[in-house]
Amino acid sequence: MKWHGAGNDFVMIDSRGREPVVTRELAAALGDRHRGVGFDQLAEIRTSDVADIDLDFWNSDGSRAGACGNATRCVARYMMDRARTDRLIIRTARGVLEARSEGALVTVNMGQPQLTWREVPLAREVNLQHLPLEGDPVAVGMGNPHCVFFVEDAEGVDVAGIGARFEKDPLFPEATNVEFAQVRSRDEIRMRVWERGTGITLACGSGACATAVAAAQRGLTDRKVRMEVDGGWLSLDWREDGVWMTGPTAFVFEAELTPAFLDAL
């Protein structure tokens, strides 16, 4: 299936009741926007023994992704509609997450941010709120690493050039997502993002969470904000039990891969 959340697009494969089918080769082939389907991330739904479902994530280059907030919301909508429920428990590499239906929107608790250098992870101990990098960014972990830059004008940032440069900075041994945030007020942020293993995307759920945390830590905003991303709007609320993210989901199509496509992998 193809879904998107605020323009952040995904392929979803439902593998409940069978062994996982996604490999690095399949993820990369499907992620090719010219020869495959194209996506920012791929989500494989699996049977769980501790939650309603297990969920694995892959980037479009075939690498694994530890967390993907908008894909989690899209999967939650798919599952909740079929189960006729408004609550879902999902196990990911990030941990066990709770999703809720909020009318036309879906909310997911992305868990507490990771705020130590080992958790992010970083290569060495530094001040996470003022990294020793040009531009004075903030490091936040949300099950994957994030490097958040605060800028005067998000529209004028060279997202591709700067994002690609810092994605693989030696300070981030597992590479990093890179966010560019313009604080408009105490409760509103404009954010653009470069995702590791993918590139520029129209939205990034874990990146939105990391940006909201970084802004609150710096004292630039309150802990509850609205965030405009390239693909629309998300709402973030950093509570005692985690960072709750709310936004839209959209189902695009359902399809079957041909034997010829699979045989060519």
GROMACS .gro file of C-alpha atoms in nm:
model
  265
    1MET     CA    1   0.000   0.000   0.000
    2LYS     CA    2   0.103   0.361  -0.054
    3TRP     CA    3   0.020   0.617   0.216
    4HIS     CA    4   0.142   0.959   0.317
    5GLY     CA    5   0.127   1.181   0.624
    6ALA     CA    6   0.165   1.553   0.548
    7GLY     CA    7   0.349   1.459   0.228
    8ASN     CA    8   0.588   1.219   0.405
    9ASP     CA    9   0.521   0.911   0.187
   10PHE     CA   10   0.545   0.542   0.265
   11VAL     CA   11   0.504   0.196   0.126
   12MET     CA   12   0.337  -0.033   0.380
   13ILE     CA   13   0.357  -0.414   0.360
   14ASP     CA   14   0.129  -0.620   0.585
   15SER     CA   15   0.326  -0.933   0.683
   16ARG     CA   16   0.112  -1.044   0.974
   17GLY     CA   17   0.083  -1.422   0.992
   18ARG     CA   18   0.398  -1.489   0.788
   19GLU     CA   19   0.773  -1.441   0.806
   20PRO     CA   20   0.906  -1.090   0.727
   21VAL     CA   21   0.956  -1.037   0.354
   22VAL     CA   22   1.145  -0.708   0.339
   23THR     CA   23   1.517  -0.722   0.264
   24ARG     CA   24   1.766  -0.445   0.196
   25GLU     CA   25   1.740  -0.526  -0.175
   26LEU     CA   26   1.359  -0.515  -0.181
   27ALA     CA   27   1.348  -0.188   0.016
   28ALA     CA   28   1.596  -0.020  -0.219
   29ALA     CA   29   1.414  -0.147  -0.530
   30LEU     CA   30   1.075  -0.032  -0.405
   31GLY     CA   31   1.224   0.299  -0.292
   32ASP     CA   32   1.342   0.384  -0.644
   33ARG     CA   33   1.094   0.647  -0.766
   34HIS     CA   34   1.171   0.566  -1.132
   35ARG     CA   35   1.192   0.185  -1.134
   36GLY     CA   36   0.993   0.098  -0.823
   37VAL     CA   37   0.720   0.275  -0.627
   38GLY     CA   38   0.911   0.542  -0.441
   39PHE     CA   39   0.887   0.633  -0.073
   40ASP     CA   40   1.058   0.817   0.208
   41GLN     CA   41   1.033   0.509   0.431
   42LEU     CA   42   0.894   0.157   0.409
   43ALA     CA   43   0.697   0.007   0.700
   44GLU     CA   44   0.649  -0.368   0.741
   45ILE     CA   45   0.368  -0.473   0.975
   46ARG     CA   46   0.433  -0.796   1.166
   47THR     CA   47   0.251  -1.012   1.419
   48SER     CA   48   0.341  -0.918   1.776
   49ASP     CA   49   0.342  -1.117   2.098
   50VAL     CA   50   0.354  -0.808   2.323
   51ALA     CA   51   0.154  -0.543   2.133
   52ASP     CA   52  -0.121  -0.520   1.872
   53ILE     CA   53   0.148  -0.521   1.600
   54ASP     CA   54   0.523  -0.501   1.551
   55LEU     CA   55   0.655  -0.248   1.301
   56ASP     CA   56   0.988  -0.237   1.113
   57PHE     CA   57   1.113   0.063   0.912
   58TRP     CA   58   1.344   0.093   0.610
   59ASN     CA   59   1.487   0.395   0.428
   60SER     CA   60   1.471   0.432   0.051
   61ASP     CA   61   1.840   0.341   0.015
   62GLY     CA   62   1.775   0.003   0.179
   63SER     CA   63   1.911   0.093   0.522
   64ARG     CA   64   1.713   0.037   0.840
   65ALA     CA   65   1.534   0.322   1.018
   66GLY     CA   66   1.486   0.302   1.393
   67ALA     CA   67   1.180   0.527   1.407
   68CYS     CA   68   0.932   0.690   1.171
   69GLY     CA   69   0.654   0.891   1.331
   70ASN     CA   70   0.439   0.968   1.029
   71ALA     CA   71   0.458   0.609   0.903
   72THR     CA   72   0.355   0.495   1.251
   73ARG     CA   73   0.050   0.721   1.231
   74CYS     CA   74  -0.041   0.590   0.885
   75VAL     CA   75  -0.009   0.228   0.994
   76ALA     CA   76  -0.215   0.308   1.303
   77ARG     CA   77  -0.495   0.452   1.086
   78TYR     CA   78  -0.489   0.143   0.862
   79MET     CA   79  -0.507  -0.095   1.159
   80MET     CA   80  -0.756   0.103   1.368
   81ASP     CA   81  -1.001   0.136   1.079
   82ARG     CA   82  -0.996  -0.240   1.025
   83ALA     CA   83  -1.022  -0.327   1.393
   84ARG     CA   84  -1.286  -0.056   1.449
   85THR     CA   85  -1.097   0.081   1.746
   86ASP     CA   86  -0.957   0.421   1.837
   87ARG     CA   87  -0.643   0.297   2.014
   88LEU     CA   88  -0.349   0.083   1.906
   89ILE     CA   89  -0.032  -0.041   2.077
   90ILE     CA   90   0.268  -0.074   1.844
   91ARG     CA   91   0.614  -0.218   1.912
   92THR     CA   92   0.900  -0.064   1.715
   93ALA     CA   93   1.276  -0.050   1.760
   94ARG     CA   94   1.200   0.275   1.945
   95GLY     CA   95   0.993   0.084   2.201
   96VAL     CA   96   0.624   0.024   2.261
   97LEU     CA   97   0.419   0.321   2.135
   98GLU     CA   98   0.054   0.416   2.173
   99ALA     CA   99  -0.153   0.558   1.888
  100ARG     CA  100  -0.499   0.712   1.907
  101SER     CA  101  -0.761   0.819   1.658
  102GLU     CA  102  -0.852   1.188   1.691
  103GLY     CA  103  -1.133   1.216   1.438
  104ALA     CA  104  -0.972   1.272   1.099
  105LEU     CA  105  -0.627   1.292   1.260
  106VAL     CA  106  -0.403   1.035   1.427
  107THR     CA  107  -0.193   1.093   1.739
  108VAL     CA  108   0.105   0.880   1.842
  109ASN     CA  109   0.322   0.895   2.152
  110MET     CA  110   0.677   0.881   2.015
  111GLY     CA  111   0.824   0.825   2.360
  112GLN     CA  112   1.062   1.033   2.567
  113PRO     CA  113   1.347   1.204   2.382
  114GLN     CA  114   1.696   1.063   2.428
  115LEU     CA  115   1.906   1.338   2.578
  116THR     CA  116   2.246   1.187   2.653
  117TRP     CA  117   2.533   1.161   2.407
  118ARG     CA  118   2.538   0.781   2.422
  119GLU     CA  119   2.164   0.755   2.356
  120VAL     CA  120   2.157   0.983   2.050
  121PRO     CA  121   2.426   0.842   1.978
  122LEU     CA  122   2.726   1.073   1.938
  123ALA     CA  123   3.089   0.978   1.894
  124ARG     CA  124   3.197   1.152   2.214
  125GLU     CA  125   3.065   1.344   2.512
  126VAL     CA  126   2.969   1.701   2.420
  127ASN     CA  127   2.704   1.958   2.515
  128LEU     CA  128   2.398   1.832   2.325
  129GLN     CA  129   2.229   2.172   2.333
  130HIS     CA  130   2.530   2.341   2.173
  131LEU     CA  131   2.714   2.095   1.951
  132PRO     CA  132   3.071   2.188   1.850
  133LEU     CA  133   2.961   2.227   1.488
  134GLU     CA  134   2.919   2.530   1.264
  135GLY     CA  135   2.570   2.674   1.313
  136ASP     CA  136   2.540   2.578   1.684
  137PRO     CA  137   2.291   2.289   1.637
  138VAL     CA  138   2.118   2.074   1.902
  139ALA     CA  139   2.134   1.693   1.916
  140VAL     CA  140   1.823   1.495   2.011
  141GLY     CA  141   1.752   1.123   1.989
  142MET     CA  142   1.402   0.996   1.906
  143GLY     CA  143   1.494   0.635   1.837
  144ASN     CA  144   1.712   0.781   1.562
  145PRO     CA  145   1.959   1.071   1.576
  146HIS     CA  146   1.870   1.432   1.493
  147CYS     CA  147   2.078   1.746   1.445
  148VAL     CA  148   1.855   2.055   1.474
  149PHE     CA  149   1.967   2.394   1.342
  150PHE     CA  150   1.777   2.711   1.436
  151VAL     CA  151   1.772   2.953   1.143
  152GLU     CA  152   1.632   3.297   1.063
  153ASP     CA  153   1.463   3.190   0.739
  154ALA     CA  154   1.384   2.822   0.676
  155GLU     CA  155   1.283   2.895   0.317
  156GLY     CA  156   1.629   3.028   0.231
  157VAL     CA  157   1.829   2.735   0.370
  158ASP     CA  158   2.025   2.507   0.136
  159VAL     CA  159   1.865   2.195   0.282
  160ALA     CA  160   2.027   1.955   0.036
  161GLY     CA  161   2.376   2.100   0.061
  162ILE     CA  162   2.393   2.148   0.437
  163GLY     CA  163   2.186   1.839   0.513
  164ALA     CA  164   2.409   1.607   0.311
  165ARG     CA  165   2.716   1.766   0.468
  166PHE     CA  166   2.611   1.708   0.830
  167GLU     CA  167   2.427   1.377   0.777
  168LYS     CA  168   2.756   1.190   0.789
  169ASP     CA  169   2.953   1.419   1.017
  170PRO     CA  170   3.198   1.213   1.230
  171LEU     CA  171   3.019   1.333   1.545
  172PHE     CA  172   2.727   1.106   1.444
  173PRO     CA  173   2.858   0.748   1.413
  174GLU     CA  174   2.522   0.624   1.279
  175ALA     CA  175   2.471   0.935   1.060
  176THR     CA  176   2.189   1.177   1.143
  177ASN     CA  177   1.872   1.344   1.027
  178VAL     CA  178   1.917   1.720   0.988
  179GLU     CA  179   1.642   1.972   1.067
  180PHE     CA  180   1.627   2.346   0.997
  181ALA     CA  181   1.383   2.527   1.227
  182GLN     CA  182   1.256   2.884   1.216
  183VAL     CA  183   1.078   2.979   1.539
  184ARG     CA  184   0.783   3.205   1.456
  185SER     CA  185   0.636   3.234   1.806
  186ARG     CA  186   0.619   3.052   2.139
  187ASP     CA  187   0.380   2.799   1.985
  188GLU     CA  188   0.471   2.786   1.615
  189ILE     CA  189   0.774   2.659   1.419
  190ARG     CA  190   0.854   2.631   1.048
  191MET     CA  191   1.073   2.326   0.987
  192ARG     CA  192   1.244   2.168   0.686
  193VAL     CA  193   1.433   1.840   0.693
  194TRP     CA  194   1.702   1.625   0.534
  195GLU     CA  195   1.654   1.260   0.632
  196ARG     CA  196   1.948   1.023   0.654
  197GLY     CA  197   1.930   0.752   0.391
  198THR     CA  198   1.659   0.939   0.199
  199GLY     CA  199   1.731   1.310   0.146
  200ILE     CA  200   1.483   1.597   0.146
  201THR     CA  201   1.134   1.494   0.255
  202LEU     CA  202   0.812   1.694   0.288
  203ALA     CA  203   0.780   1.597   0.655
  204CYS     CA  204   0.954   1.389   0.920
  205GLY     CA  205   0.763   1.284   1.229
  206SER     CA  206   1.060   1.198   1.450
  207GLY     CA  207   1.232   1.511   1.319
  208ALA     CA  208   0.932   1.723   1.414
  209CYS     CA  209   0.943   1.572   1.764
  210ALA     CA  210   1.318   1.634   1.793
  211THR     CA  211   1.276   1.993   1.675
  212ALA     CA  212   1.001   2.061   1.928
  213VAL     CA  213   1.220   1.919   2.207
  214ALA     CA  214   1.524   2.119   2.097
  215ALA     CA  215   1.323   2.443   2.081
  216ALA     CA  216   1.176   2.387   2.426
  217GLN     CA  217   1.518   2.303   2.570
  218ARG     CA  218   1.662   2.623   2.430
  219GLY     CA  219   1.371   2.819   2.581
  220LEU     CA  220   1.254   2.934   2.238
  221THR     CA  221   0.906   2.782   2.259
  222ASP     CA  222   0.664   2.617   2.496
  223ARG     CA  223   0.643   2.237   2.503
  224LYS     CA  224   0.329   2.236   2.286
  225VAL     CA  225   0.369   2.375   1.933
  226ARG     CA  226   0.224   2.370   1.584
  227MET     CA  227   0.479   2.298   1.314
  228GLU     CA  228   0.461   2.380   0.945
  229VAL     CA  229   0.658   2.136   0.731
  230ASP     CA  230   0.691   2.134   0.353
  231GLY     CA  231   0.392   1.899   0.324
  232GLY     CA  232   0.150   2.054   0.574
  233TRP     CA  233   0.109   2.087   0.950
  234LEU     CA  234   0.183   1.871   1.254
  235SER     CA  235   0.111   1.930   1.624
  236LEU     CA  236   0.364   1.835   1.892
  237ASP     CA  237   0.312   1.812   2.266
  238TRP     CA  238   0.608   1.715   2.488
  239ARG     CA  239   0.437   1.570   2.795
  240GLU     CA  240   0.560   1.382   3.100
  241ASP     CA  241   0.504   1.047   2.925
  242GLY     CA  242   0.661   1.136   2.590
  243VAL     CA  243   0.630   1.350   2.278
  244TRP     CA  244   0.281   1.322   2.129
  245MET     CA  245   0.252   1.399   1.760
  246THR     CA  246  -0.078   1.463   1.578
  247GLY     CA  247  -0.137   1.501   1.206
  248PRO     CA  248  -0.322   1.383   0.894
  249THR     CA  249  -0.293   1.053   0.707
  250ALA     CA  250  -0.389   0.966   0.349
  251PHE     CA  251  -0.434   0.629   0.175
  252VAL     CA  252  -0.320   0.648  -0.189
  253PHE     CA  253  -0.344   0.299  -0.341
  254GLU     CA  254  -0.305  -0.075  -0.288
  255ALA     CA  255  -0.109  -0.289  -0.534
  256GLU     CA  256   0.058  -0.624  -0.598
  257LEU     CA  257   0.420  -0.657  -0.704
  258THR     CA  258   0.476  -0.855  -1.023
  259PRO     CA  259   0.681  -1.177  -1.027
  260ALA     CA  260   0.914  -1.013  -1.280
  261PHE     CA  261   0.988  -0.725  -1.041
  262LEU     CA  262   1.062  -0.964  -0.755
  263ASP     CA  263   1.270  -1.200  -0.971
  264ALA     CA  264   1.492  -0.909  -1.075
  265LEU     CA  265   1.603  -0.837  -0.717
   0.00000   0.00000   0.00000
